[in-house]
mmCIF file with all atom_site columns, C-alpha atoms in Angstrom:
data_model
loop_
_atom_site.group_PDB
_atom_site.id
_atom_site.type_symbol
_atom_site.label_atom_id
_atom_site.label_alt_id
_atom_site.label_comp_id
_atom_site.label_asym_id
_atom_site.label_entity_id
_atom_site.label_seq_id
_atom_site.pdbx_PDB_ins_code
_atom_site.Cartn_x
_atom_site.Cartn_y
_atom_site.Cartn_z
_atom_site.occupancy
_atom_site.B_iso_or_equiv
_atom_site.pdbx_formal_charge
_atom_site.auth_seq_id
_atom_site.auth_comp_id
_atom_site.auth_asym_id
_atom_site.auth_atom_id
_atom_site.pdbx_PDB_model_num
ATOM 1   C CA . ARG A 1 1   ? -72.880 219.317 -144.794 1.00 0.00 ? 1283 ARG A CA 1
ATOM 2   C CA . LEU A 1 2   ? -74.400 216.511 -142.324 1.00 0.00 ? 1284 LEU A CA 1
ATOM 3   C CA . SER A 1 3   ? -76.518 217.597 -139.117 1.00 0.00 ? 1285 SER A CA 1
ATOM 4   C CA . VAL A 1 4   ? -76.007 215.521 -136.378 1.00 0.00 ? 1286 VAL A CA 1
ATOM 5   C CA . ARG A 1 5   ? -79.498 215.193 -134.429 1.00 0.00 ? 1287 ARG A CA 1
ATOM 6   C CA . ARG A 1 6   ? -79.006 212.577 -131.875 1.00 0.00 ? 1288 ARG A CA 1
ATOM 7   C CA . LEU A 1 7   ? -75.713 211.208 -130.721 1.00 0.00 ? 1289 LEU A CA 1
ATOM 8   C CA . ILE A 1 8   ? -75.667 207.937 -128.723 1.00 0.00 ? 1290 ILE A CA 1
ATOM 9   C CA . ALA A 1 9   ? -72.448 207.032 -127.106 1.00 0.00 ? 1291 ALA A CA 1
ATOM 10  C CA . ILE A 1 10  ? -71.433 203.664 -125.430 1.00 0.00 ? 1292 ILE A CA 1
ATOM 11  C CA . SER A 1 11  ? -69.328 203.942 -122.278 1.00 0.00 ? 1293 SER A CA 1
ATOM 12  C CA . SER A 1 12  ? -68.833 201.519 -119.571 1.00 0.00 ? 1294 SER A CA 1
ATOM 13  C CA . LEU A 1 13  ? -70.404 200.844 -116.148 1.00 0.00 ? 1295 LEU A CA 1
ATOM 14  C CA . GLY A 1 14  ? -67.892 202.041 -113.692 1.00 0.00 ? 1296 GLY A CA 1
ATOM 15  C CA . VAL A 1 15  ? -66.953 205.217 -115.245 1.00 0.00 ? 1297 VAL A CA 1
ATOM 16  C CA . GLY A 1 16  ? -67.262 208.229 -113.033 1.00 0.00 ? 1298 GLY A CA 1
ATOM 17  C CA . ASP A 1 17  ? -70.153 207.966 -110.423 1.00 0.00 ? 1299 ASP A CA 1
ATOM 18  C CA . SER A 1 18  ? -71.316 204.556 -111.692 1.00 0.00 ? 1300 SER A CA 1
ATOM 19  C CA . ILE A 1 19  ? -68.422 202.937 -109.846 1.00 0.00 ? 1301 ILE A CA 1
ATOM 20  C CA . VAL A 1 20  ? -70.910 202.416 -107.033 1.00 0.00 ? 1302 VAL A CA 1
ATOM 21  C CA . ASN A 1 21  ? -73.001 200.111 -109.330 1.00 0.00 ? 1303 ASN A CA 1
ATOM 22  C CA . VAL A 1 22  ? -69.954 197.864 -110.028 1.00 0.00 ? 1304 VAL A CA 1
ATOM 23  C CA . PRO A 1 23  ? -69.789 194.566 -107.829 1.00 0.00 ? 1305 PRO A CA 1
ATOM 24  C CA . PHE A 1 24  ? -66.988 194.879 -105.590 1.00 0.00 ? 1306 PHE A CA 1
ATOM 25  C CA . VAL A 1 25  ? -64.764 192.133 -107.077 1.00 0.00 ? 1307 VAL A CA 1
ATOM 26  C CA . PHE A 1 26  ? -65.091 193.994 -110.625 1.00 0.00 ? 1308 PHE A CA 1
ATOM 27  C CA . ARG A 1 27  ? -64.383 196.748 -108.714 1.00 0.00 ? 1309 ARG A CA 1
ATOM 28  C CA . LEU A 1 28  ? -61.064 195.692 -107.585 1.00 0.00 ? 1310 LEU A CA 1
ATOM 29  C CA . LEU A 1 29  ? -59.970 194.349 -111.146 1.00 0.00 ? 1311 LEU A CA 1
ATOM 30  C CA . MET A 1 30  ? -61.225 197.347 -113.171 1.00 0.00 ? 1312 MET A CA 1
ATOM 31  C CA . PRO A 1 31  ? -57.874 199.414 -112.336 1.00 0.00 ? 1313 PRO A CA 1
ATOM 32  C CA . LEU A 1 32  ? -55.938 196.604 -113.540 1.00 0.00 ? 1314 LEU A CA 1
ATOM 33  C CA . PHE A 1 33  ? -57.833 195.399 -116.787 1.00 0.00 ? 1315 PHE A CA 1
ATOM 34  C CA . PHE A 1 34  ? -59.102 198.767 -117.999 1.00 0.00 ? 1316 PHE A CA 1
ATOM 35  C CA . ARG A 1 35  ? -56.642 201.480 -116.736 1.00 0.00 ? 1317 ARG A CA 1
ATOM 36  C CA . GLY A 1 36  ? -56.186 202.729 -120.336 1.00 0.00 ? 1318 GLY A CA 1
ATOM 37  C CA . ALA A 1 37  ? -59.622 202.587 -121.167 1.00 0.00 ? 1319 ALA A CA 1
ATOM 38  C CA . MET A 1 38  ? -61.723 204.137 -118.167 1.00 0.00 ? 1320 MET A CA 1
ATOM 39  C CA . PRO A 1 39  ? -59.823 207.748 -118.433 1.00 0.00 ? 1321 PRO A CA 1
ATOM 40  C CA . ASP A 1 40  ? -60.568 207.711 -122.189 1.00 0.00 ? 1322 ASP A CA 1
ATOM 41  C CA . LYS A 1 41  ? -64.254 206.828 -121.685 1.00 0.00 ? 1323 LYS A CA 1
ATOM 42  C CA . ALA A 1 42  ? -64.408 209.456 -119.032 1.00 0.00 ? 1324 ALA A CA 1
ATOM 43  C CA . GLY A 1 43  ? -62.987 211.959 -121.352 1.00 0.00 ? 1325 GLY A CA 1
ATOM 44  C CA . MET A 1 44  ? -65.410 210.854 -124.035 1.00 0.00 ? 1326 MET A CA 1
ATOM 45  C CA . GLU A 1 45  ? -68.364 211.453 -121.560 1.00 0.00 ? 1327 GLU A CA 1
ATOM 46  C CA . SER A 1 46  ? -67.127 214.997 -120.777 1.00 0.00 ? 1328 SER A CA 1
ATOM 47  C CA . ALA A 1 47  ? -66.720 215.765 -124.270 1.00 0.00 ? 1329 ALA A CA 1
ATOM 48  C CA . ILE A 1 48  ? -70.158 214.965 -125.144 1.00 0.00 ? 1330 ILE A CA 1
ATOM 49  C CA . ALA A 1 49  ? -71.871 216.323 -121.929 1.00 0.00 ? 1331 ALA A CA 1
ATOM 50  C CA . SER A 1 50  ? -70.234 219.845 -122.686 1.00 0.00 ? 1332 SER A CA 1
ATOM 51  C CA . SER A 1 51  ? -71.493 219.634 -126.375 1.00 0.00 ? 1333 SER A CA 1
ATOM 52  C CA . ASN A 1 52  ? -74.944 221.349 -127.472 1.00 0.00 ? 1334 ASN A CA 1
ATOM 53  C CA . LEU A 1 53  ? -76.038 218.074 -129.157 1.00 0.00 ? 1335 LEU A CA 1
ATOM 54  C CA . ASP A 1 54  ? -79.167 216.065 -128.345 1.00 0.00 ? 1336 ASP A CA 1
ATOM 55  C CA . TRP A 1 55  ? -77.106 213.606 -126.780 1.00 0.00 ? 1337 TRP A CA 1
ATOM 56  C CA . LEU A 1 56  ? -77.495 210.225 -124.418 1.00 0.00 ? 1338 LEU A CA 1
ATOM 57  C CA . ILE A 1 57  ? -74.465 208.229 -122.973 1.00 0.00 ? 1339 ILE A CA 1
ATOM 58  C CA . VAL A 1 58  ? -75.215 204.527 -122.327 1.00 0.00 ? 1340 VAL A CA 1
ATOM 59  C CA . ARG A 1 59  ? -73.027 202.660 -119.597 1.00 0.00 ? 1341 ARG A CA 1
ATOM 60  C CA . PRO A 1 60  ? -73.879 199.288 -120.320 1.00 0.00 ? 1342 PRO A CA 1
ATOM 61  C CA . SER A 1 61  ? -72.851 196.448 -117.198 1.00 0.00 ? 1343 SER A CA 1
ATOM 62  C CA . GLY A 1 62  ? -70.938 193.502 -118.340 1.00 0.00 ? 1344 GLY A CA 1
ATOM 63  C CA . LEU A 1 63  ? -71.580 192.297 -121.788 1.00 0.00 ? 1345 LEU A CA 1
ATOM 64  C CA . THR A 1 64  ? -72.606 188.818 -122.895 1.00 0.00 ? 1346 THR A CA 1
ATOM 65  C CA . ASN A 1 65  ? -73.408 187.238 -125.978 1.00 0.00 ? 1347 ASN A CA 1
ATOM 66  C CA . GLY A 1 66  ? -76.926 186.131 -124.734 1.00 0.00 ? 1348 GLY A CA 1
ATOM 67  C CA . PRO A 1 67  ? -80.165 186.353 -126.795 1.00 0.00 ? 1349 PRO A CA 1
ATOM 68  C CA . LEU A 1 68  ? -82.012 189.548 -127.218 1.00 0.00 ? 1350 LEU A CA 1
ATOM 69  C CA . THR A 1 69  ? -84.643 189.416 -124.135 1.00 0.00 ? 1351 THR A CA 1
ATOM 70  C CA . ARG A 1 70  ? -85.863 193.326 -124.092 1.00 0.00 ? 1352 ARG A CA 1
ATOM 71  C CA . ASN A 1 71  ? -85.323 192.967 -120.292 1.00 0.00 ? 1353 ASN A CA 1
ATOM 72  C CA . VAL A 1 72  ? -83.464 195.983 -119.658 1.00 0.00 ? 1354 VAL A CA 1
ATOM 73  C CA . GLU A 1 73  ? -83.418 198.081 -116.548 1.00 0.00 ? 1355 GLU A CA 1
ATOM 74  C CA . LEU A 1 74  ? -82.019 201.351 -115.936 1.00 0.00 ? 1356 LEU A CA 1
ATOM 75  C CA . ILE A 1 75  ? -79.905 201.681 -112.536 1.00 0.00 ? 1357 ILE A CA 1
ATOM 76  C CA . THR A 1 76  ? -78.911 205.006 -111.123 1.00 0.00 ? 1358 THR A CA 1
ATOM 77  C CA . THR A 1 77  ? -76.016 205.880 -108.659 1.00 0.00 ? 1359 THR A CA 1
ATOM 78  C CA . ALA A 1 78  ? -78.433 206.849 -105.976 1.00 0.00 ? 1360 ALA A CA 1
ATOM 79  C CA . SER A 1 79  ? -79.830 203.424 -105.655 1.00 0.00 ? 1361 SER A CA 1
ATOM 80  C CA . GLY A 1 80  ? -76.559 201.872 -105.309 1.00 0.00 ? 1362 GLY A CA 1
ATOM 81  C CA . ARG A 1 81  ? -77.771 198.837 -106.634 1.00 0.00 ? 1363 ARG A CA 1
ATOM 82  C CA . LYS A 1 82  ? -75.415 196.490 -108.353 1.00 0.00 ? 1364 LYS A CA 1
ATOM 83  C CA . ALA A 1 83  ? -75.500 195.512 -111.968 1.00 0.00 ? 1365 ALA A CA 1
ATOM 84  C CA . ARG A 1 84  ? -75.891 192.239 -113.420 1.00 0.00 ? 1366 ARG A CA 1
ATOM 85  C CA . GLN A 1 85  ? -74.950 191.123 -116.962 1.00 0.00 ? 1367 GLN A CA 1
ATOM 86  C CA . ILE A 1 86  ? -76.615 192.439 -120.020 1.00 0.00 ? 1368 ILE A CA 1
ATOM 87  C CA . SER A 1 87  ? -76.614 191.118 -123.526 1.00 0.00 ? 1369 SER A CA 1
ATOM 88  C CA . ARG A 1 88  ? -75.119 192.834 -126.431 1.00 0.00 ? 1370 ARG A CA 1
ATOM 89  C CA . ALA A 1 89  ? -78.459 192.098 -128.526 1.00 0.00 ? 1371 ALA A CA 1
ATOM 90  C CA . ASP A 1 90  ? -80.400 193.942 -125.501 1.00 0.00 ? 1372 ASP A CA 1
ATOM 91  C CA . VAL A 1 91  ? -77.860 196.879 -125.499 1.00 0.00 ? 1373 VAL A CA 1
ATOM 92  C CA . ALA A 1 92  ? -78.278 197.376 -129.376 1.00 0.00 ? 1374 ALA A CA 1
ATOM 93  C CA . ALA A 1 93  ? -82.092 197.215 -129.119 1.00 0.00 ? 1375 ALA A CA 1
ATOM 94  C CA . PHE A 1 94  ? -82.009 199.650 -126.255 1.00 0.00 ? 1376 PHE A CA 1
ATOM 95  C CA . ILE A 1 95  ? -79.837 201.980 -128.263 1.00 0.00 ? 1377 ILE A CA 1
ATOM 96  C CA . LEU A 1 96  ? -82.221 201.740 -131.342 1.00 0.00 ? 1378 LEU A CA 1
ATOM 97  C CA . ASP A 1 97  ? -85.254 202.497 -129.203 1.00 0.00 ? 1379 ASP A CA 1
ATOM 98  C CA . GLN A 1 98  ? -83.674 205.902 -128.092 1.00 0.00 ? 1380 GLN A CA 1
ATOM 99  C CA . ILE A 1 99  ? -82.692 207.064 -131.368 1.00 0.00 ? 1381 ILE A CA 1
ATOM 100 C CA . THR A 1 100 ? -86.285 208.767 -131.803 1.00 0.00 ? 1382 THR A CA 1
ATOM 101 C CA . ASN A 1 101 ? -87.187 208.645 -127.659 1.00 0.00 ? 1383 ASN A CA 1
ATOM 102 C CA . PRO A 1 102 ? -86.878 212.441 -126.245 1.00 0.00 ? 1384 PRO A CA 1
ATOM 103 C CA . THR A 1 103 ? -87.097 210.986 -122.656 1.00 0.00 ? 1385 THR A CA 1
ATOM 104 C CA . LEU A 1 104 ? -83.800 210.863 -122.237 1.00 0.00 ? 1386 LEU A CA 1
ATOM 105 C CA . HIS A 1 105 ? -82.171 214.014 -123.491 1.00 0.00 ? 1387 HIS A CA 1
ATOM 106 C CA . GLN A 1 106 ? -78.702 214.874 -122.524 1.00 0.00 ? 1388 GLN A CA 1
ATOM 107 C CA . LYS A 1 107 ? -78.520 211.961 -119.947 1.00 0.00 ? 1389 LYS A CA 1
ATOM 108 C CA . THR A 1 108 ? -76.317 209.502 -118.914 1.00 0.00 ? 1390 THR A CA 1
ATOM 109 C CA . VAL A 1 109 ? -77.781 206.076 -117.808 1.00 0.00 ? 1391 VAL A CA 1
ATOM 110 C CA . CYS A 1 110 ? -76.562 202.789 -116.786 1.00 0.00 ? 1392 CYS A CA 1
ATOM 111 C CA . ILE A 1 111 ? -78.384 199.655 -117.899 1.00 0.00 ? 1393 ILE A CA 1
ATOM 112 C CA . THR A 1 112 ? -78.413 195.911 -117.002 1.00 0.00 ? 1394 THR A CA 1
ATOM 113 C CA . SER A 1 113 ? -80.639 193.107 -117.371 1.00 0.00 ? 1395 SER A CA 1
ATOM 114 C CA . THR A 1 114 ? -83.580 192.524 -115.040 1.00 0.00 ? 1396 THR A CA 1
#
């Protein structure tokens, strides 16, 4: 039997309270283009958050195919800061860095490029 030590899930900026970090134009378009995905992501987040696992939910901003920069910024809903884009390479590097990092234990974080 396998034992899961750490679960890191990728969700999306705009799920739940992170909608405040989405630029206005995209906020208007999200229900049109992602109407099925957003409720699914919210359900996934809820299931993970109610588990006893060591989990981290990552909500990246708009994804690009840009290069790895390691210029990743955590943004909070309290800041109200609007997110920019982030490369898939930076999202992957951030997640790999978090596998053994206990700092973000049972947290949901929004990430964007600086």
